[in-house]
PDB file of C-alpha atoms in Angstrom:
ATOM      1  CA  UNK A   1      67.342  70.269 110.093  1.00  0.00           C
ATOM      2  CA  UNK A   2      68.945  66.321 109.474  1.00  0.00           C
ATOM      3  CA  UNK A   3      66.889  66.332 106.418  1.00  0.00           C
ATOM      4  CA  UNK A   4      68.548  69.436 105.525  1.00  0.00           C
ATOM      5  CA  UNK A   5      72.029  67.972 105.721  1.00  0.00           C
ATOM      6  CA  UNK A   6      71.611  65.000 104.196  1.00  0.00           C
ATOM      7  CA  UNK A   7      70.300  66.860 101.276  1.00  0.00           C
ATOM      8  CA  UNK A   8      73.202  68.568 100.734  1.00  0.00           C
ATOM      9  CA  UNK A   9      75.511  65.456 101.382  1.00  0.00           C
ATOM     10  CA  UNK A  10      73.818  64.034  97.774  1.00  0.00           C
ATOM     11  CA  UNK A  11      75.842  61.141  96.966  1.00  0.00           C
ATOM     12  CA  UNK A  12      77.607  60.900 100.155  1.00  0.00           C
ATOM     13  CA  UNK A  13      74.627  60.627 102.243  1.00  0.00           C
ATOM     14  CA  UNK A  14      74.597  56.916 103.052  1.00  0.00           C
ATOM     15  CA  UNK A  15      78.355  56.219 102.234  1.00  0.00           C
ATOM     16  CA  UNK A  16      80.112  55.027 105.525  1.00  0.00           C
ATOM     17  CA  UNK A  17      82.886  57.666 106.909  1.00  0.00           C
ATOM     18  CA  UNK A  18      85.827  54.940 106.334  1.00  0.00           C
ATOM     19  CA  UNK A  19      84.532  54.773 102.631  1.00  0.00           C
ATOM     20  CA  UNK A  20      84.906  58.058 102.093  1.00  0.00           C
ATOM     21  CA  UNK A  21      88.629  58.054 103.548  1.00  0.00           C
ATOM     22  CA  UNK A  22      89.516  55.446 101.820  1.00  0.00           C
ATOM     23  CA  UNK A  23      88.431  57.215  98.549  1.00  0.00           C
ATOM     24  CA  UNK A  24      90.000  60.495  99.555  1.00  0.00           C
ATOM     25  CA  UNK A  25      93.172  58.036 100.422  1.00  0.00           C
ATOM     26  CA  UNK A  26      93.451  56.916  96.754  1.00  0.00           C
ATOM     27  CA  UNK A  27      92.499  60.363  95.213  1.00  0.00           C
ATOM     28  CA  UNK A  28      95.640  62.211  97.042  1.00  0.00           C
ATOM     29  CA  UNK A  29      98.089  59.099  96.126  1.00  0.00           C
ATOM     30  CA  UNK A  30      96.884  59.890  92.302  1.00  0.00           C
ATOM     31  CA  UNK A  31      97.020  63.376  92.845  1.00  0.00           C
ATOM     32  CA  UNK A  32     100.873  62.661  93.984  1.00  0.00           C
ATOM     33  CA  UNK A  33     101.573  60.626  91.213  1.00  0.00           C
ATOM     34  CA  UNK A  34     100.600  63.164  89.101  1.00  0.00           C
ATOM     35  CA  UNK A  35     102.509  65.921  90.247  1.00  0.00           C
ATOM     36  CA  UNK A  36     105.433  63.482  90.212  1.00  0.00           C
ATOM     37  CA  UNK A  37     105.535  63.781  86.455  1.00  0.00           C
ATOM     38  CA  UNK A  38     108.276  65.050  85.179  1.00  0.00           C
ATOM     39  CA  UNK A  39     108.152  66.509  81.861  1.00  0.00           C
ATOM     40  CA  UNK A  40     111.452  65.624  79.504  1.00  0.00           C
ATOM     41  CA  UNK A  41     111.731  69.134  79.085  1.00  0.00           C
ATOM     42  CA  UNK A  42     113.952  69.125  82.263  1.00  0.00           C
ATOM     43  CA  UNK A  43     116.479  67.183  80.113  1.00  0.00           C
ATOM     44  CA  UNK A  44     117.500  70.586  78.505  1.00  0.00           C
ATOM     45  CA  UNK A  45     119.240  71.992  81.069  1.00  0.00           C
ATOM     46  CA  UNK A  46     121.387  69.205  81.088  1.00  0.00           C
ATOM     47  CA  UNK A  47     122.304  69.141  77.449  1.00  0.00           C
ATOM     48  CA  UNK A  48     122.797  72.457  77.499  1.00  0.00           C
ATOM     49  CA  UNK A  49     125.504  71.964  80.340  1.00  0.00           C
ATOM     50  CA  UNK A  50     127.186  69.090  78.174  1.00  0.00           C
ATOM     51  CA  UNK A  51     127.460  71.728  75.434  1.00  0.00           C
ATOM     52  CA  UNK A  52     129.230  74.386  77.329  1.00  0.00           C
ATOM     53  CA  UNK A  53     131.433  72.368  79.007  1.00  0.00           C
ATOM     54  CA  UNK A  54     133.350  70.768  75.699  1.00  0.00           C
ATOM     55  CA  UNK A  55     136.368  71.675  75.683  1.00  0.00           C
ATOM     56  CA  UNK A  56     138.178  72.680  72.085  1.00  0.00           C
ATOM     57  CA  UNK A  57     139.346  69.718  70.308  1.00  0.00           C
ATOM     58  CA  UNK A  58     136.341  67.493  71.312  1.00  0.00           C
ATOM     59  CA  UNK A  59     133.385  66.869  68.940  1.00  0.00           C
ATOM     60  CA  UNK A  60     130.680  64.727  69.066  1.00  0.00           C
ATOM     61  CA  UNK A  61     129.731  61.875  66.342  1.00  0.00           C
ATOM     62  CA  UNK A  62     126.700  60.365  67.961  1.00  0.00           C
ATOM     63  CA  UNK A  63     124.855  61.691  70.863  1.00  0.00           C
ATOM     64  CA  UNK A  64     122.066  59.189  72.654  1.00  0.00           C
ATOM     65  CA  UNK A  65     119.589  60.279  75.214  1.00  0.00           C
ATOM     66  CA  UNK A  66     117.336  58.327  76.804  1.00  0.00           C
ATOM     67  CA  UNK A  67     115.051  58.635  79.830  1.00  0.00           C
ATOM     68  CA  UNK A  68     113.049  55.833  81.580  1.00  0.00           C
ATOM     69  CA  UNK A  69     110.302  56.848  84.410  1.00  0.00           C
ATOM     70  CA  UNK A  70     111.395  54.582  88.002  1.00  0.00           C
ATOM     71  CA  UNK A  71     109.244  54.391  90.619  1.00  0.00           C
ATOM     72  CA  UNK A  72     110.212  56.389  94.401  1.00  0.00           C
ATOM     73  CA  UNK A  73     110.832  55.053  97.636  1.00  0.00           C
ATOM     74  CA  UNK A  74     110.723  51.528  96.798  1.00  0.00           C
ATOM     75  CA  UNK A  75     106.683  51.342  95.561  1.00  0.00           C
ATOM     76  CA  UNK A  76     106.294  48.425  93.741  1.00  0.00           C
ATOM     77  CA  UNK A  77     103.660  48.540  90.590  1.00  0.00           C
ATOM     78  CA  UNK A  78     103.311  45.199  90.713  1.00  0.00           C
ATOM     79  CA  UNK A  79     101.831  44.977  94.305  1.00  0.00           C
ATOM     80  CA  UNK A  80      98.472  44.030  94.842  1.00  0.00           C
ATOM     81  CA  UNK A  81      95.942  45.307  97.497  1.00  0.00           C
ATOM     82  CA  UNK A  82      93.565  42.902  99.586  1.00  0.00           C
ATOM     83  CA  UNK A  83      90.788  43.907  97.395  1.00  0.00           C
ATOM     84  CA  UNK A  84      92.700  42.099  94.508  1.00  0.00           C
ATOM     85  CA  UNK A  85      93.379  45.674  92.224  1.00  0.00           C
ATOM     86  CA  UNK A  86      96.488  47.440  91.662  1.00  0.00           C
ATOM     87  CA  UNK A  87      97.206  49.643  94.576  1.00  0.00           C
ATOM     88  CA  UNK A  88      99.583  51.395  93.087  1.00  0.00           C
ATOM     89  CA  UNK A  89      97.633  52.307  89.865  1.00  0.00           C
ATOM     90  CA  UNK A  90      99.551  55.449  90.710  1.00  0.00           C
ATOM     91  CA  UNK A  91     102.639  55.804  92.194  1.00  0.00           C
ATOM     92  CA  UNK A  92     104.997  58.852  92.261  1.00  0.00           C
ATOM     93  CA  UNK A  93     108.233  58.700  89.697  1.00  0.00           C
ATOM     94  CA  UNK A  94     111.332  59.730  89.005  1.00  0.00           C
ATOM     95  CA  UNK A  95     113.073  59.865  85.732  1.00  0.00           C
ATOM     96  CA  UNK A  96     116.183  58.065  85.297  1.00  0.00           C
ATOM     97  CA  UNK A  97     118.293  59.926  82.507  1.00  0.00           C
ATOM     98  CA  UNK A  98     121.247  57.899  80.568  1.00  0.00           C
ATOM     99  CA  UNK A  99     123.237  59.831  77.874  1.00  0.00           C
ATOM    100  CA  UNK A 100     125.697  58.042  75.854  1.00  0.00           C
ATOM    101  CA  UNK A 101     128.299  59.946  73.146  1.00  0.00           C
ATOM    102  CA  UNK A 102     130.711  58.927  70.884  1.00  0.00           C
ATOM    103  CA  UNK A 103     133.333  61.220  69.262  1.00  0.00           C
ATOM    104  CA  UNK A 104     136.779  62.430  68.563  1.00  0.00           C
ATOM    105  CA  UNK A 105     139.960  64.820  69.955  1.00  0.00           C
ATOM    106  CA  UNK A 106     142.217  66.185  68.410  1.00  0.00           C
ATOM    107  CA  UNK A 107     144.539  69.126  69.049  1.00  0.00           C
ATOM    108  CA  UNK A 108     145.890  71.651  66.345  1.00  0.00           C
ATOM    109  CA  UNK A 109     149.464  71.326  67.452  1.00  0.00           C
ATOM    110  CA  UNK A 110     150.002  67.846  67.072  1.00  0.00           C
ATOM    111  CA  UNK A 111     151.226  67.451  70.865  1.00  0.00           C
ATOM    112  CA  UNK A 112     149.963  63.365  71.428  1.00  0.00           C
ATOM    113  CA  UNK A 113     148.015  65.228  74.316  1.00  0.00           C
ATOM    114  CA  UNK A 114     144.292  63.944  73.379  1.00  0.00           C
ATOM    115  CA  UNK A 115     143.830  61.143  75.575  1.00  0.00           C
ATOM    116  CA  UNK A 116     144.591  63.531  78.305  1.00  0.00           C
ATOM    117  CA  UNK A 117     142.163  65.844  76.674  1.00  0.00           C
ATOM    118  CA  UNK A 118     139.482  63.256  76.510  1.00  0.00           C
ATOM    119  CA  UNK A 119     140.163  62.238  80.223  1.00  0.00           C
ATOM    120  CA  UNK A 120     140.124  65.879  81.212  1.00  0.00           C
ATOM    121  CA  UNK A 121     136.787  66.126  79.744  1.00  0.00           C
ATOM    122  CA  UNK A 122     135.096  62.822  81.842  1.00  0.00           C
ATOM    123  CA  UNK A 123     137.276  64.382  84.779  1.00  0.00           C
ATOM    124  CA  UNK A 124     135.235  67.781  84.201  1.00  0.00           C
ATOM    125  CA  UNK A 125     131.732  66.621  83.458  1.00  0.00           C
ATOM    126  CA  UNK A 126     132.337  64.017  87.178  1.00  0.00           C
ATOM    127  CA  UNK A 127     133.198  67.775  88.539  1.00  0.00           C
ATOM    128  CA  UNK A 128     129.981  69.837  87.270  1.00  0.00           C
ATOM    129  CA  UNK A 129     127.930  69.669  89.889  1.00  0.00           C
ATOM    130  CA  UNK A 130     125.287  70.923  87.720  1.00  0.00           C
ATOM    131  CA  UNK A 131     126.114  67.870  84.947  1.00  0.00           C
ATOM    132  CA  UNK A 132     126.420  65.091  87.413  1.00  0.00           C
ATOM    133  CA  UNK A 133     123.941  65.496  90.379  1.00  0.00           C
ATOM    134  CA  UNK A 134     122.111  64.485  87.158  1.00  0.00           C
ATOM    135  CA  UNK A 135     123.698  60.925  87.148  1.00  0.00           C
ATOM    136  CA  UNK A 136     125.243  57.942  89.482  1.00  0.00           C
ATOM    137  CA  UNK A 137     127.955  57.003  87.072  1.00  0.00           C
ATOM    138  CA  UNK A 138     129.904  58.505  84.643  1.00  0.00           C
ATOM    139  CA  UNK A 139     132.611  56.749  82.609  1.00  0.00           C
ATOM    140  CA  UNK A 140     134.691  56.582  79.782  1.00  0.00           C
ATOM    141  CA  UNK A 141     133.541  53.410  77.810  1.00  0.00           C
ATOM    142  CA  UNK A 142     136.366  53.053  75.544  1.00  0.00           C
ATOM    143  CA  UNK A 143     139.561  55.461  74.002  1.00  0.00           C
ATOM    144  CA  UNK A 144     141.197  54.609  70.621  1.00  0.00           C
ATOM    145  CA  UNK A 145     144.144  56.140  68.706  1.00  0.00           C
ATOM    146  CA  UNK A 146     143.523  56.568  64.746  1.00  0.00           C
ATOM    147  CA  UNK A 147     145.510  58.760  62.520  1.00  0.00           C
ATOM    148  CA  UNK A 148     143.535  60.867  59.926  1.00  0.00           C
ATOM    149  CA  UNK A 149     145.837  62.973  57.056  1.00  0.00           C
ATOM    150  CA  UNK A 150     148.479  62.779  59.257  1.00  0.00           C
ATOM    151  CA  UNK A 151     146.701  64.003  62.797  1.00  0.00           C
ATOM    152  CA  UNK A 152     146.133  61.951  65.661  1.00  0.00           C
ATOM    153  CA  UNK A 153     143.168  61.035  67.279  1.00  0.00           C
ATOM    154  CA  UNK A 154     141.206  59.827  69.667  1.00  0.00           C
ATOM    155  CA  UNK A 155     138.350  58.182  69.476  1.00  0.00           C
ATOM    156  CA  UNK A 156     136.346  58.060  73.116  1.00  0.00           C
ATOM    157  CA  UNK A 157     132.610  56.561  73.981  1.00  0.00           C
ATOM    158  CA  UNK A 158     131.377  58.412  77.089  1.00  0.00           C
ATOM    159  CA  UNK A 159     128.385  56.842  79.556  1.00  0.00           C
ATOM    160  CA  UNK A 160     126.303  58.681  81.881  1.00  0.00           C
ATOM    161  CA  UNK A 161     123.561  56.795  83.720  1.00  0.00           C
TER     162      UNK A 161
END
């Protein structure tokens, strides 16, 4: 009946029981990493928000996304294990999103109002909770008056990171 066993055991037959935990140990924290993975799909959402909430008299010029993959709860890549490999080959991640824009306000009725709209705008993206749980920071980099064929406008660089 032991013979029997240890037949079916194959491979495993002589491995030690810590061994074995061990492995299982480093298959489930790669099995975590990998269901960590986001996929940059979930960045649409998020444009898609930006889009609905510009306001009329805003447009964009230059729109730059960028996403970089952090590690969680502190694990450090770098960090070595006493058996001199990579322990954390695989780690889990987040993805850290930063969208800058540049563009222009203007409003039809020539009222000297679009810095206010431009501020309005940064005030109601920092108020979307579905646009900013997305980010720590959101700012207006920098606001600058031009006239064009006699309208004014504002030139604004917007940060979200």
């Amino acid at each position: 009946e032991l013979f029997g066993i240890s037949g079916q055991l194959g491979t495993f037959a002589d491995v030690d029981l810590d061994d074995v935990m061990a492995r299982k140990g480093k298959e489930d924290k790669k099995m975590e990493a990998f269901q960590s993975l986001p996929f940059h799909s979930a960045m649409t959402p998020v444009i898609v928000r930006l889009v609905q909430l510009i306001p009329k008299g805003i447009w964009f010029d230059n729109i730059s996304v960028t996403s970089q993959d952090v590690p969680l709860n502190g694990e450090n890549p770098k960090a070595s294990d006493s058996e001199g490999a990579r322990s954390s080959d695989f780690y889990k991640v987040a993805t850290r999103m930063t969208i800058n824009f540049s563009g222009s306000a203007s409003r039809d009725n020539d009222t000297n109002l679009e810095f206010d709209l431009v501020n309005q705008f940064v005030e109601a993206l920092k108020a979307d909770k579905g646009y900013s749980s997305n980010f720590k920071d959101i700012r207006l980099v920098s606001l600058a008056a031009q006239e064009a064929d006699g309208k004014k406008i504002a030139n604004f660089s917007i940060k979200c990171e």
